[in-house]
Amino acid sequence: MHRFALVLSILALAVAVQAGTAAALGFNVNVTYDAFDAFPGDLNCDDGTGNCTLRAAVQESNATAAADDISVPGGVYQLTLVGPGAAGDLDIYTQMRITGQGPRRTIVDGIGADRVFDVRSTTAIIGGLMIRGGREFDGAGIRTVNSTLTLHWSDLWVDNASYGGGIAAYESRLKVSGVTFVDDTSTDLGGAIYLYSASGGGSADLENVTIHGNASKRGGGIFANNAPLRLRNVTIADNNAALGGGIYHLGVSPLAYNTIVALNGGQDCANPITSAANNLDSDGTCGFFNPGDLPFTNPILDPLAYLSAPVFFPTPNWVRPLNPASPALGAGDPTTCTTVDERNFPRPLPASCDIGAFELP
């Protein structure tokens, strides 16, 4: 009887492995170097030396049908394997969640050789990472195609592409919160973010996001083509483009709440966007002329700084702090502001809130 039960257990395990297993798995990365999984699909993250690399964890997660968790400790993870096959960028084509220990501690570096993440026809969650040094034709930091991607508590820094230096999203649903884009560049469209949706089915929701110092020909911060875009407590400042240093859109108009688009080279907005509540721009090009808006207004931002909230909300990130003299202080719409700012610091709702991604304590 015991022997029969053992045989059944072995058969069940074999069937699960062959089918890609329906049970969610967890993989704990324990080395920073880049190496392939020794036996992709055996559901064991092992590069052949007993270690679990980030690439090996992604390969094994791709072999399962369920949403797996990949935990990435602090360190610099350079994607040094380049070439055909599974080398180069980290391909994500099944459900998974990749979580680091914060954008200043866990760094995934494309070393200028390829993009960093490529999300294709799936659902993924990425958080707690700095994604830097990507280089590709589109989406040097992240490319997402026909997918749903949630990106939070992360930085995209010095990524370079022709379309979407930080992120390029095609027919995808993108949700970005607590994320900063710094010094990402494109040679054509969308220095930080490029959005495209032929059907209008793709969309992007940005909350508590800072977009600073990015550059392209059109849409230094964001280029959106027929993709519904919602901005909520976003700061888009000091980006540059020949047209639309902050935002360049075609088709569906972006919808902005409590957002700063200011001090960008080549107009804040290439053409007006829709103001839903209490927005600020510095040159009047964004169409922020509704009650509560602040057009032609300098937000008086302090320089980019890596800040955490008070001790009970230790979620540091790069932000553009509001100067104590900023007209954005208390000028947000408390019925539509986010409940916390980019650092997870609570806003003083329901009384008031600040415009932009940063709430001055």
Short mmCIF file of C-alpha atoms in Angstrom, two decimals:
data_model
loop_
_atom_site.label_atom_id
_atom_site.label_comp_id
_atom_site.label_asym_id
_atom_site.label_seq_id
_atom_site.Cartn_x
_atom_site.Cartn_y
_atom_site.Cartn_z
CA MET A 1 0.00 0.00 0.00
CA HIS A 2 2.80 2.39 0.90
CA ARG A 3 4.64 1.45 -2.28
CA PHE A 4 1.50 2.14 -4.35
CA ALA A 5 1.03 5.55 -2.71
CA LEU A 6 4.66 6.41 -3.41
CA VAL A 7 4.26 5.51 -7.08
CA LEU A 8 1.17 7.73 -7.32
CA SER A 9 3.07 10.62 -5.76
CA ILE A 10 5.96 10.25 -8.18
CA LEU A 11 3.56 10.09 -11.13
CA ALA A 12 1.73 13.21 -9.93
CA LEU A 13 5.02 15.10 -9.62
CA ALA A 14 6.10 14.01 -13.10
CA VAL A 15 2.79 15.16 -14.60
CA ALA A 16 3.06 18.53 -12.81
CA VAL A 17 6.60 19.10 -14.08
CA GLN A 18 5.67 18.05 -17.61
CA ALA A 19 2.65 20.38 -17.64
CA GLY A 20 4.60 23.34 -16.29
CA THR A 21 2.96 22.97 -12.83
CA ALA A 22 -0.06 25.01 -11.79
CA ALA A 23 1.37 25.75 -8.33
CA ALA A 24 3.13 29.07 -7.77
CA LEU A 25 6.82 28.82 -6.94
CA GLY A 26 9.26 31.11 -5.20
CA PHE A 27 12.83 31.68 -6.32
CA ASN A 28 15.45 33.42 -4.16
CA VAL A 29 18.32 34.88 -6.16
CA ASN A 30 21.57 34.46 -4.21
CA VAL A 31 24.35 35.65 -6.56
CA THR A 32 24.80 38.82 -8.61
CA TYR A 33 26.64 37.38 -11.65
CA ASP A 34 24.78 36.50 -14.85
CA ALA A 35 24.41 32.84 -15.83
CA PHE A 36 21.89 30.55 -17.51
CA ASP A 37 19.85 27.99 -15.64
CA ALA A 38 21.46 24.58 -16.03
CA PHE A 39 18.22 22.76 -16.86
CA PRO A 40 15.45 25.23 -17.78
CA GLY A 41 12.07 23.76 -16.96
CA ASP A 42 13.09 21.46 -14.11
CA LEU A 43 11.59 24.03 -11.69
CA ASN A 44 14.88 24.31 -9.83
CA CYS A 45 16.74 27.63 -10.04
CA ASP A 46 20.34 26.43 -10.37
CA ASP A 47 23.09 27.56 -12.72
CA GLY A 48 24.86 24.23 -12.29
CA THR A 49 26.90 25.33 -9.28
CA GLY A 50 24.04 25.35 -6.78
CA ASN A 51 23.45 29.08 -7.17
CA CYS A 52 20.31 30.89 -8.34
CA THR A 53 20.99 33.79 -10.71
CA LEU A 54 18.39 36.38 -11.69
CA ARG A 55 18.39 35.04 -15.27
CA ALA A 56 17.97 31.46 -14.06
CA ALA A 57 15.06 32.48 -11.82
CA VAL A 58 13.30 34.16 -14.75
CA GLN A 59 13.92 31.12 -16.96
CA GLU A 60 12.41 28.77 -14.39
CA SER A 61 9.47 31.08 -13.73
CA ASN A 62 8.76 31.13 -17.46
CA ALA A 63 8.38 27.35 -17.25
CA THR A 64 5.44 27.55 -14.83
CA ALA A 65 1.84 28.48 -15.50
CA ALA A 66 1.23 30.15 -12.13
CA ALA A 67 2.41 33.58 -10.93
CA ASP A 68 5.80 32.95 -9.35
CA ASP A 69 7.71 35.20 -6.95
CA ILE A 70 11.35 36.10 -7.57
CA SER A 71 13.15 37.75 -4.66
CA VAL A 72 16.27 39.76 -5.54
CA PRO A 73 18.52 40.96 -2.70
CA GLY A 74 20.65 44.09 -2.77
CA GLY A 75 23.49 44.19 -5.28
CA VAL A 76 24.38 45.11 -8.85
CA TYR A 77 23.14 42.56 -11.40
CA GLN A 78 24.92 43.15 -14.70
CA LEU A 79 23.41 41.36 -17.70
CA THR A 80 26.72 40.29 -19.20
CA LEU A 81 25.41 37.42 -21.32
CA VAL A 82 24.74 38.80 -24.79
CA GLY A 83 23.91 37.07 -28.03
CA PRO A 84 21.16 34.83 -29.45
CA GLY A 85 18.72 32.64 -27.57
CA ALA A 86 18.01 33.40 -23.93
CA ALA A 87 20.96 35.80 -23.64
CA GLY A 88 20.69 39.57 -23.51
CA ASP A 89 17.52 40.99 -21.98
CA LEU A 90 15.44 39.11 -19.44
CA ASP A 91 12.40 37.76 -21.32
CA ILE A 92 9.19 37.51 -19.31
CA TYR A 93 6.40 35.53 -20.98
CA THR A 94 4.50 33.97 -18.08
CA GLN A 95 3.08 35.52 -14.92
CA MET A 96 5.67 36.52 -12.36
CA ARG A 97 6.56 39.06 -9.71
CA ILE A 98 10.13 40.31 -9.38
CA THR A 99 10.89 42.18 -6.15
CA GLY A 100 14.13 43.85 -5.10
CA GLN A 101 15.06 45.65 -1.89
CA GLY A 102 14.70 49.16 -3.25
CA PRO A 103 15.98 51.16 -6.21
CA ARG A 104 19.16 52.23 -4.47
CA ARG A 105 20.01 48.73 -3.27
CA THR A 106 18.97 46.34 -6.04
CA ILE A 107 20.28 47.41 -9.45
CA VAL A 108 19.76 45.54 -12.72
CA ASP A 109 22.19 46.89 -15.31
CA GLY A 110 21.94 46.32 -19.06
CA ILE A 111 25.57 47.55 -19.41
CA GLY A 112 24.63 49.28 -22.67
CA ALA A 113 24.42 45.96 -24.50
CA ASP A 114 20.67 45.21 -24.61
CA ARG A 115 17.38 46.17 -22.99
CA VAL A 116 16.82 44.97 -19.44
CA PHE A 117 13.29 43.43 -19.37
CA ASP A 118 11.06 42.30 -22.24
CA VAL A 119 7.48 41.52 -21.12
CA ARG A 120 5.46 39.68 -23.77
CA SER A 121 1.80 38.60 -23.74
CA THR A 122 1.53 38.10 -19.99
CA THR A 123 0.98 39.77 -16.62
CA ALA A 124 3.97 40.87 -14.57
CA ILE A 125 4.78 42.90 -11.46
CA ILE A 126 8.21 44.51 -11.03
CA GLY A 127 9.21 46.48 -7.95
CA GLY A 128 12.07 47.56 -5.73
CA LEU A 129 14.63 47.83 -8.56
CA MET A 130 16.81 50.34 -10.31
CA ILE A 131 16.74 49.48 -14.01
CA ARG A 132 19.67 51.17 -15.71
CA GLY A 133 22.02 51.03 -18.65
CA GLY A 134 19.59 49.47 -21.12
CA ARG A 135 20.22 50.08 -24.80
CA GLU A 136 17.96 48.89 -27.62
CA PHE A 137 15.83 50.13 -30.53
CA ASP A 138 12.75 50.41 -28.28
CA GLY A 139 12.09 50.10 -24.57
CA ALA A 140 15.70 50.05 -23.40
CA GLY A 141 14.70 49.68 -19.76
CA ILE A 142 11.47 47.73 -20.28
CA ARG A 143 9.51 46.78 -23.37
CA THR A 144 6.00 45.43 -22.86
CA VAL A 145 3.91 43.99 -25.70
CA ASN A 146 0.26 42.87 -25.34
CA SER A 147 0.76 42.61 -21.60
CA THR A 148 -0.30 43.99 -18.24
CA LEU A 149 2.64 45.40 -16.33
CA THR A 150 2.61 46.87 -12.82
CA LEU A 151 5.79 48.77 -11.98
CA HIS A 152 6.28 50.26 -8.53
CA TRP A 153 8.96 51.60 -6.16
CA SER A 154 11.61 51.64 -8.89
CA ASP A 155 13.91 53.90 -10.90
CA LEU A 156 14.68 53.82 -14.61
CA TRP A 157 17.98 55.57 -15.16
CA VAL A 158 20.21 56.30 -18.18
CA ASP A 159 18.46 53.91 -20.56
CA ASN A 160 18.72 54.74 -24.29
CA ALA A 161 16.57 53.78 -27.28
CA SER A 162 15.04 55.20 -30.44
CA TYR A 163 11.53 54.77 -28.98
CA GLY A 164 10.98 54.85 -25.22
CA GLY A 165 14.31 55.13 -23.45
CA GLY A 166 12.82 54.00 -20.14
CA ILE A 167 9.69 52.10 -21.23
CA ALA A 168 8.06 51.29 -24.55
CA ALA A 169 4.54 49.86 -24.23
CA TYR A 170 2.61 48.42 -27.18
CA GLU A 171 -1.06 47.48 -26.79
CA SER A 172 -0.37 47.02 -23.10
CA ARG A 173 -1.95 48.05 -19.84
CA LEU A 174 0.66 49.84 -17.78
CA LYS A 175 0.33 50.85 -14.15
CA VAL A 176 3.25 52.82 -12.72
CA SER A 177 3.41 54.10 -9.14
CA GLY A 178 6.22 55.37 -6.95
CA VAL A 179 8.64 55.34 -9.89
CA THR A 180 11.25 57.86 -11.05
CA PHE A 181 12.61 58.21 -14.60
CA VAL A 182 15.96 60.02 -14.69
CA ASP A 183 18.21 60.80 -17.69
CA ASP A 184 16.60 58.28 -20.02
CA THR A 185 16.94 59.23 -23.68
CA SER A 186 15.52 58.36 -27.07
CA THR A 187 16.77 59.47 -30.43
CA ASP A 188 13.22 59.84 -31.74
CA LEU A 189 10.11 59.48 -29.54
CA GLY A 190 9.55 59.31 -25.78
CA GLY A 191 12.66 59.91 -23.71
CA ALA A 192 11.23 58.28 -20.60
CA ILE A 193 8.01 56.61 -21.84
CA TYR A 194 6.68 55.67 -25.28
CA LEU A 195 3.07 54.44 -25.53
CA TYR A 196 1.44 53.06 -28.66
CA SER A 197 -1.96 51.50 -29.17
CA ALA A 198 -3.40 51.06 -32.65
CA SER A 199 -6.72 49.88 -31.21
CA GLY A 200 -6.80 52.19 -28.21
CA GLY A 201 -6.92 49.11 -25.99
CA GLY A 202 -3.57 49.84 -24.40
CA SER A 203 -3.45 52.35 -21.55
CA ALA A 204 -1.18 53.81 -18.89
CA ASP A 205 -1.91 54.98 -15.35
CA LEU A 206 0.85 56.94 -13.64
CA GLU A 207 0.56 57.83 -9.95
CA ASN A 208 3.21 59.44 -7.76
CA VAL A 209 5.75 59.37 -10.58
CA THR A 210 8.70 61.73 -11.15
CA ILE A 211 9.99 62.23 -14.71
CA HIS A 212 13.17 64.33 -14.64
CA GLY A 213 16.01 65.11 -17.04
CA ASN A 214 14.93 62.86 -19.91
CA ALA A 215 15.32 63.80 -23.57
CA SER A 216 14.20 62.95 -27.12
CA LYS A 217 13.19 64.64 -30.38
CA ARG A 218 9.49 64.53 -29.47
CA GLY A 219 8.10 63.86 -26.02
CA GLY A 220 11.14 64.29 -23.80
CA GLY A 221 9.15 62.93 -20.88
CA ILE A 222 6.25 61.04 -22.50
CA PHE A 223 5.16 60.30 -26.06
CA ALA A 224 1.66 58.77 -26.28
CA ASN A 225 0.10 57.66 -29.56
CA ASN A 226 -3.59 56.77 -29.25
CA ALA A 227 -3.00 55.25 -25.81
CA PRO A 228 -5.21 56.58 -22.99
CA LEU A 229 -2.93 58.10 -20.36
CA ARG A 230 -3.91 59.15 -16.86
CA LEU A 231 -1.57 61.25 -14.71
CA ARG A 232 -2.27 61.54 -11.00
CA ASN A 233 0.12 63.46 -8.74
CA VAL A 234 2.93 63.27 -11.28
CA THR A 235 5.91 65.63 -11.58
CA ILE A 236 7.31 66.08 -15.10
CA ALA A 237 10.14 68.60 -14.98
CA ASP A 238 13.39 69.59 -16.70
CA ASN A 239 13.00 67.24 -19.65
CA ASN A 240 13.93 68.30 -23.18
CA ALA A 241 12.72 67.77 -26.75
CA ALA A 242 12.39 69.76 -29.94
CA LEU A 243 8.62 69.39 -29.50
CA GLY A 244 6.88 68.55 -26.26
CA GLY A 245 9.68 68.50 -23.73
CA GLY A 246 7.23 67.27 -21.12
CA ILE A 247 4.46 65.49 -23.07
CA TYR A 248 3.73 64.89 -26.75
CA HIS A 249 0.50 63.06 -27.55
CA LEU A 250 -1.45 62.02 -30.62
CA GLY A 251 -5.05 60.81 -30.63
CA VAL A 252 -6.59 60.32 -27.19
CA SER A 253 -5.86 63.24 -24.88
CA PRO A 254 -4.08 62.46 -21.59
CA LEU A 255 -6.07 63.15 -18.42
CA ALA A 256 -4.23 64.95 -15.62
CA TYR A 257 -5.00 65.29 -11.90
CA ASN A 258 -2.84 67.30 -9.46
CA THR A 259 0.11 67.11 -11.82
CA ILE A 260 3.12 69.36 -12.46
CA VAL A 261 4.41 69.73 -16.04
CA ALA A 262 7.00 72.47 -15.81
CA LEU A 263 10.38 73.84 -16.77
CA ASN A 264 10.71 71.53 -19.77
CA GLY A 265 12.64 72.53 -22.87
CA GLY A 266 10.65 72.62 -26.12
CA GLN A 267 7.27 73.35 -24.43
CA ASP A 268 5.80 71.62 -21.43
CA CYS A 269 3.15 70.08 -23.73
CA ALA A 270 3.31 69.89 -27.53
CA ASN A 271 -0.48 70.37 -27.53
CA PRO A 272 -3.05 70.78 -24.75
CA ILE A 273 -4.08 67.86 -22.57
CA THR A 274 -7.22 67.46 -20.47
CA SER A 275 -7.15 68.98 -17.01
CA ALA A 276 -9.34 67.01 -14.60
CA ALA A 277 -8.25 68.72 -11.38
CA ASN A 278 -5.73 71.29 -10.13
CA ASN A 279 -2.71 71.02 -12.43
CA LEU A 280 0.27 73.30 -12.91
CA ASP A 281 2.40 74.13 -15.95
CA SER A 282 5.06 76.77 -16.39
CA ASP A 283 4.46 77.93 -19.98
CA GLY A 284 0.71 77.62 -20.52
CA THR A 285 1.01 75.01 -23.29
CA CYS A 286 -0.79 72.18 -21.45
CA GLY A 287 -4.22 73.81 -21.44
CA PHE A 288 -4.49 73.97 -17.66
CA PHE A 289 -7.04 76.79 -17.48
CA ASN A 290 -9.81 75.27 -15.34
CA PRO A 291 -10.62 76.47 -11.82
CA GLY A 292 -7.89 75.23 -9.50
CA ASP A 293 -5.26 75.05 -12.26
CA LEU A 294 -2.05 77.10 -12.15
CA PRO A 295 -0.93 77.93 -15.71
CA PHE A 296 2.18 79.99 -16.41
CA THR A 297 3.45 79.16 -12.91
CA ASN A 298 6.92 78.20 -11.73
CA PRO A 299 6.45 75.34 -9.21
CA ILE A 300 9.75 76.24 -7.45
CA LEU A 301 11.17 72.75 -7.19
CA ASP A 302 14.28 71.82 -5.25
CA PRO A 303 16.95 69.72 -7.01
CA LEU A 304 16.53 65.99 -7.48
CA ALA A 305 17.18 64.25 -4.18
CA TYR A 306 17.07 60.72 -2.82
CA LEU A 307 14.68 61.01 0.12
CA SER A 308 12.69 58.81 2.42
CA ALA A 309 9.56 59.69 4.32
CA PRO A 310 9.66 59.91 8.12
CA VAL A 311 10.73 56.81 10.03
CA PHE A 312 7.33 55.13 9.91
CA PHE A 313 7.28 55.28 6.10
CA PRO A 314 10.82 54.29 5.06
CA THR A 315 10.38 54.05 1.29
CA PRO A 316 13.16 56.22 -0.18
CA ASN A 317 13.23 57.21 -3.82
CA TRP A 318 14.51 59.97 -6.10
CA VAL A 319 12.06 62.89 -6.06
CA ARG A 320 11.85 66.58 -6.95
CA PRO A 321 10.92 68.10 -3.58
CA LEU A 322 8.68 71.14 -3.43
CA ASN A 323 10.45 74.19 -2.06
CA PRO A 324 8.68 75.70 0.98
CA ALA A 325 7.90 78.71 -1.23
CA SER A 326 6.24 76.59 -3.95
CA PRO A 327 2.76 77.64 -5.13
CA ALA A 328 1.96 73.91 -5.49
CA LEU A 329 1.78 73.55 -1.69
CA GLY A 330 -1.78 72.84 -0.60
CA ALA A 331 -3.02 73.57 -4.12
CA GLY A 332 -4.09 70.04 -5.02
CA ASP A 333 -7.65 68.77 -5.13
CA PRO A 334 -8.07 66.62 -1.98
CA THR A 335 -10.90 64.64 -3.57
CA THR A 336 -8.60 63.32 -6.31
CA CYS A 337 -5.11 63.38 -4.75
CA THR A 338 -3.37 60.10 -3.99
CA THR A 339 -3.48 59.18 -0.30
CA VAL A 340 0.33 59.00 -0.07
CA ASP A 341 3.14 60.58 -2.06
CA GLU A 342 5.96 58.90 -3.99
CA ARG A 343 7.83 58.11 -0.76
CA ASN A 344 4.68 56.63 0.80
CA PHE A 345 4.32 59.69 3.03
CA PRO A 346 0.62 60.30 3.84
CA ARG A 347 -1.04 63.37 2.39
CA PRO A 348 -3.12 65.50 4.81
CA LEU A 349 -6.46 64.40 3.43
CA PRO A 350 -9.30 65.30 3.41
CA ALA A 351 -8.15 68.82 4.27
CA SER A 352 -5.56 69.47 1.55
CA CYS A 353 -2.73 68.06 -0.55
CA ASP A 354 0.12 69.29 -2.70
CA ILE A 355 0.32 69.17 -6.50
CA GLY A 356 2.90 66.73 -7.88
CA ALA A 357 4.53 63.50 -6.71
CA PHE A 358 6.00 65.02 -3.52
CA GLU A 359 4.12 66.07 -0.41
CA LEU A 360 6.01 68.54 1.78
CA PRO A 361 5.80 67.34 5.41
#
